[in-house]
Amino acid sequence: MTEPTILHAVFTALPEKGEEVAALLRDFAEVVRAEEGNVLFDATRLVDDPDRFFVYEVYRDDAAFQAHISAPAGIPFNAALQQLIVEPASVLTFLRRI
């Protein structure tokens, strides 16, 4: 059995862009959750700092994750997100179940 691909992404909205990031993320979440290999896509904001976003993602396996990152919807999402966040891109951390 293959291992799932698990990761989290973090990023910070530019000043006054938090609601725009949240809306963009809500729309993208619906698209990702419909992908065949997506197991979980949970987008959240930090309670103490609502401009900080935390996204937890689980894909069936690496092939499903590769399909996700090459899906057409990701290109406009990432381009729009890049204009709204402090970091040059989402900071990704890959995880492994224990």
mmCIF file with all atom_site columns, C-alpha atoms in Angstrom:
data_model
loop_
_atom_site.group_PDB
_atom_site.id
_atom_site.type_symbol
_atom_site.label_atom_id
_atom_site.label_alt_id
_atom_site.label_comp_id
_atom_site.label_asym_id
_atom_site.label_entity_id
_atom_site.label_seq_id
_atom_site.pdbx_PDB_ins_code
_atom_site.Cartn_x
_atom_site.Cartn_y
_atom_site.Cartn_z
_atom_site.occupancy
_atom_site.B_iso_or_equiv
_atom_site.pdbx_formal_charge
_atom_site.auth_seq_id
_atom_site.auth_comp_id
_atom_site.auth_asym_id
_atom_site.auth_atom_id
_atom_site.pdbx_PDB_model_num
ATOM 1  C CA . MET A 1 1  ? 0.000   0.000  0.000   1.00 0.00 ? 1  MET A CA 1
ATOM 2  C CA . THR A 1 2  ? 1.330   3.426  -0.881  1.00 0.00 ? 2  THR A CA 1
ATOM 3  C CA . GLU A 1 3  ? 1.655   6.183  1.657   1.00 0.00 ? 3  GLU A CA 1
ATOM 4  C CA . PRO A 1 4  ? -0.579  9.247  1.416   1.00 0.00 ? 4  PRO A CA 1
ATOM 5  C CA . THR A 1 5  ? 1.038   12.570 0.630   1.00 0.00 ? 5  THR A CA 1
ATOM 6  C CA . ILE A 1 6  ? 0.418   14.890 3.580   1.00 0.00 ? 6  ILE A CA 1
ATOM 7  C CA . LEU A 1 7  ? 1.452   18.499 3.859   1.00 0.00 ? 7  LEU A CA 1
ATOM 8  C CA . HIS A 1 8  ? 0.575   21.817 5.339   1.00 0.00 ? 8  HIS A CA 1
ATOM 9  C CA . ALA A 1 9  ? 0.922   25.224 3.778   1.00 0.00 ? 9  ALA A CA 1
ATOM 10 C CA . VAL A 1 10 ? 1.222   28.493 5.655   1.00 0.00 ? 10 VAL A CA 1
ATOM 11 C CA . PHE A 1 11 ? 1.121   32.054 4.409   1.00 0.00 ? 11 PHE A CA 1
ATOM 12 C CA . THR A 1 12 ? 0.338   35.557 5.613   1.00 0.00 ? 12 THR A CA 1
ATOM 13 C CA . ALA A 1 13 ? -2.051  37.978 3.938   1.00 0.00 ? 13 ALA A CA 1
ATOM 14 C CA . LEU A 1 14 ? -0.782  41.435 3.126   1.00 0.00 ? 14 LEU A CA 1
ATOM 15 C CA . PRO A 1 15 ? -2.302  44.185 5.277   1.00 0.00 ? 15 PRO A CA 1
ATOM 16 C CA . GLU A 1 16 ? -6.017  44.585 4.536   1.00 0.00 ? 16 GLU A CA 1
ATOM 17 C CA . LYS A 1 17 ? -6.025  41.538 2.200   1.00 0.00 ? 17 LYS A CA 1
ATOM 18 C CA . GLY A 1 18 ? -7.078  38.852 4.701   1.00 0.00 ? 18 GLY A CA 1
ATOM 19 C CA . GLU A 1 19 ? -10.703 38.677 3.583   1.00 0.00 ? 19 GLU A CA 1
ATOM 20 C CA . GLU A 1 20 ? -9.687  38.512 -0.066  1.00 0.00 ? 20 GLU A CA 1
ATOM 21 C CA . VAL A 1 21 ? -7.284  35.647 0.691   1.00 0.00 ? 21 VAL A CA 1
ATOM 22 C CA . ALA A 1 22 ? -10.010 33.859 2.668   1.00 0.00 ? 22 ALA A CA 1
ATOM 23 C CA . ALA A 1 23 ? -12.477 34.159 -0.218  1.00 0.00 ? 23 ALA A CA 1
ATOM 24 C CA . LEU A 1 24 ? -9.905  32.949 -2.748  1.00 0.00 ? 24 LEU A CA 1
ATOM 25 C CA . LEU A 1 25 ? -9.053  30.018 -0.506  1.00 0.00 ? 25 LEU A CA 1
ATOM 26 C CA . ARG A 1 26 ? -12.694 29.084 0.072   1.00 0.00 ? 26 ARG A CA 1
ATOM 27 C CA . ASP A 1 27 ? -13.310 28.909 -3.679  1.00 0.00 ? 27 ASP A CA 1
ATOM 28 C CA . PHE A 1 28 ? -10.136 26.920 -4.319  1.00 0.00 ? 28 PHE A CA 1
ATOM 29 C CA . ALA A 1 29 ? -10.939 24.501 -1.491  1.00 0.00 ? 29 ALA A CA 1
ATOM 30 C CA . GLU A 1 30 ? -14.149 23.472 -3.260  1.00 0.00 ? 30 GLU A CA 1
ATOM 31 C CA . VAL A 1 31 ? -12.198 22.682 -6.423  1.00 0.00 ? 31 VAL A CA 1
ATOM 32 C CA . VAL A 1 32 ? -9.495  20.708 -4.603  1.00 0.00 ? 32 VAL A CA 1
ATOM 33 C CA . ARG A 1 33 ? -11.984 18.709 -2.534  1.00 0.00 ? 33 ARG A CA 1
ATOM 34 C CA . ALA A 1 34 ? -13.583 17.547 -5.796  1.00 0.00 ? 34 ALA A CA 1
ATOM 35 C CA . GLU A 1 35 ? -10.285 16.139 -7.104  1.00 0.00 ? 35 GLU A CA 1
ATOM 36 C CA . GLU A 1 36 ? -10.343 12.348 -7.258  1.00 0.00 ? 36 GLU A CA 1
ATOM 37 C CA . GLY A 1 37 ? -7.185  11.843 -5.189  1.00 0.00 ? 37 GLY A CA 1
ATOM 38 C CA . ASN A 1 38 ? -7.864  14.454 -2.522  1.00 0.00 ? 38 ASN A CA 1
ATOM 39 C CA . VAL A 1 39 ? -8.589  13.004 0.911   1.00 0.00 ? 39 VAL A CA 1
ATOM 40 C CA . LEU A 1 40 ? -8.646  16.252 2.911   1.00 0.00 ? 40 LEU A CA 1
ATOM 41 C CA . PHE A 1 41 ? -8.210  19.950 2.228   1.00 0.00 ? 41 PHE A CA 1
ATOM 42 C CA . ASP A 1 42 ? -8.762  21.957 5.410   1.00 0.00 ? 42 ASP A CA 1
ATOM 43 C CA . ALA A 1 43 ? -8.159  25.709 5.137   1.00 0.00 ? 43 ALA A CA 1
ATOM 44 C CA . THR A 1 44 ? -8.045  27.699 8.382   1.00 0.00 ? 44 THR A CA 1
ATOM 45 C CA . ARG A 1 45 ? -6.999  31.028 9.869   1.00 0.00 ? 45 ARG A CA 1
ATOM 46 C CA . LEU A 1 46 ? -5.131  31.503 13.106  1.00 0.00 ? 46 LEU A CA 1
ATOM 47 C CA . VAL A 1 47 ? -7.413  32.744 15.872  1.00 0.00 ? 47 VAL A CA 1
ATOM 48 C CA . ASP A 1 48 ? -4.778  35.101 17.305  1.00 0.00 ? 48 ASP A CA 1
ATOM 49 C CA . ASP A 1 49 ? -3.616  36.378 13.905  1.00 0.00 ? 49 ASP A CA 1
ATOM 50 C CA . PRO A 1 50 ? -6.374  36.160 11.255  1.00 0.00 ? 50 PRO A CA 1
ATOM 51 C CA . ASP A 1 51 ? -3.995  37.275 8.510   1.00 0.00 ? 51 ASP A CA 1
ATOM 52 C CA . ARG A 1 52 ? -2.078  33.988 8.980   1.00 0.00 ? 52 ARG A CA 1
ATOM 53 C CA . PHE A 1 53 ? -3.489  31.014 7.103   1.00 0.00 ? 53 PHE A CA 1
ATOM 54 C CA . PHE A 1 54 ? -2.871  27.301 7.669   1.00 0.00 ? 54 PHE A CA 1
ATOM 55 C CA . VAL A 1 55 ? -3.944  24.712 5.097   1.00 0.00 ? 55 VAL A CA 1
ATOM 56 C CA . TYR A 1 56 ? -3.743  20.989 5.858   1.00 0.00 ? 56 TYR A CA 1
ATOM 57 C CA . GLU A 1 57 ? -3.842  18.708 2.815   1.00 0.00 ? 57 GLU A CA 1
ATOM 58 C CA . VAL A 1 58 ? -3.926  14.940 2.367   1.00 0.00 ? 58 VAL A CA 1
ATOM 59 C CA . TYR A 1 59 ? -3.769  13.176 -0.997  1.00 0.00 ? 59 TYR A CA 1
ATOM 60 C CA . ARG A 1 60 ? -4.257  9.454  -1.620  1.00 0.00 ? 60 ARG A CA 1
ATOM 61 C CA . ASP A 1 61 ? -0.647  9.065  -2.813  1.00 0.00 ? 61 ASP A CA 1
ATOM 62 C CA . ASP A 1 62 ? 2.100   10.931 -4.633  1.00 0.00 ? 62 ASP A CA 1
ATOM 63 C CA . ALA A 1 63 ? 0.394   10.436 -8.002  1.00 0.00 ? 63 ALA A CA 1
ATOM 64 C CA . ALA A 1 64 ? -2.734  12.149 -6.658  1.00 0.00 ? 64 ALA A CA 1
ATOM 65 C CA . PHE A 1 65 ? -0.617  14.993 -5.286  1.00 0.00 ? 65 PHE A CA 1
ATOM 66 C CA . GLN A 1 66 ? 1.183   15.368 -8.626  1.00 0.00 ? 66 GLN A CA 1
ATOM 67 C CA . ALA A 1 67 ? -2.200  15.490 -10.369 1.00 0.00 ? 67 ALA A CA 1
ATOM 68 C CA . HIS A 1 68 ? -3.262  18.208 -7.913  1.00 0.00 ? 68 HIS A CA 1
ATOM 69 C CA . ILE A 1 69 ? -0.225  20.421 -8.486  1.00 0.00 ? 69 ILE A CA 1
ATOM 70 C CA . SER A 1 70 ? -0.511  20.080 -12.258 1.00 0.00 ? 70 SER A CA 1
ATOM 71 C CA . ALA A 1 71 ? -4.284  20.687 -12.350 1.00 0.00 ? 71 ALA A CA 1
ATOM 72 C CA . PRO A 1 72 ? -5.338  23.773 -14.337 1.00 0.00 ? 72 PRO A CA 1
ATOM 73 C CA . ALA A 1 73 ? -7.117  25.407 -11.373 1.00 0.00 ? 73 ALA A CA 1
ATOM 74 C CA . GLY A 1 74 ? -3.880  25.745 -9.413  1.00 0.00 ? 74 GLY A CA 1
ATOM 75 C CA . ILE A 1 75 ? -2.234  28.147 -11.835 1.00 0.00 ? 75 ILE A CA 1
ATOM 76 C CA . PRO A 1 76 ? -4.690  31.060 -11.467 1.00 0.00 ? 76 PRO A CA 1
ATOM 77 C CA . PHE A 1 77 ? -5.099  30.355 -7.738  1.00 0.00 ? 77 PHE A CA 1
ATOM 78 C CA . ASN A 1 78 ? -1.365  30.531 -7.057  1.00 0.00 ? 78 ASN A CA 1
ATOM 79 C CA . ALA A 1 79 ? -0.929  33.596 -9.272  1.00 0.00 ? 79 ALA A CA 1
ATOM 80 C CA . ALA A 1 80 ? -3.716  35.428 -7.420  1.00 0.00 ? 80 ALA A CA 1
ATOM 81 C CA . LEU A 1 81 ? -2.502  34.269 -4.004  1.00 0.00 ? 81 LEU A CA 1
ATOM 82 C CA . GLN A 1 82 ? 1.036   35.424 -4.714  1.00 0.00 ? 82 GLN A CA 1
ATOM 83 C CA . GLN A 1 83 ? -0.255  38.983 -5.166  1.00 0.00 ? 83 GLN A CA 1
ATOM 84 C CA . LEU A 1 84 ? -2.068  38.898 -1.799  1.00 0.00 ? 84 LEU A CA 1
ATOM 85 C CA . ILE A 1 85 ? 0.491   37.397 0.588   1.00 0.00 ? 85 ILE A CA 1
ATOM 86 C CA . VAL A 1 86 ? 3.705   38.486 2.276   1.00 0.00 ? 86 VAL A CA 1
ATOM 87 C CA . GLU A 1 87 ? 5.720   35.405 1.328   1.00 0.00 ? 87 GLU A CA 1
ATOM 88 C CA . PRO A 1 88 ? 6.802   34.811 -2.277  1.00 0.00 ? 88 PRO A CA 1
ATOM 89 C CA . ALA A 1 89 ? 4.668   31.613 -2.191  1.00 0.00 ? 89 ALA A CA 1
ATOM 90 C CA . SER A 1 90 ? 2.988   29.289 0.284   1.00 0.00 ? 90 SER A CA 1
ATOM 91 C CA . VAL A 1 91 ? 5.497   27.727 2.656   1.00 0.00 ? 91 VAL A CA 1
ATOM 92 C CA . LEU A 1 92 ? 5.001   23.965 2.370   1.00 0.00 ? 92 LEU A CA 1
ATOM 93 C CA . THR A 1 93 ? 5.914   21.361 4.969   1.00 0.00 ? 93 THR A CA 1
ATOM 94 C CA . PHE A 1 94 ? 5.549   17.695 4.046   1.00 0.00 ? 94 PHE A CA 1
ATOM 95 C CA . LEU A 1 95 ? 4.533   15.287 6.803   1.00 0.00 ? 95 LEU A CA 1
ATOM 96 C CA . ARG A 1 96 ? 4.526   11.530 7.382   1.00 0.00 ? 96 ARG A CA 1
ATOM 97 C CA . ARG A 1 97 ? 2.109   9.585  9.536   1.00 0.00 ? 97 ARG A CA 1
ATOM 98 C CA . ILE A 1 98 ? 3.551   7.738  12.508  1.00 0.00 ? 98 ILE A CA 1
#
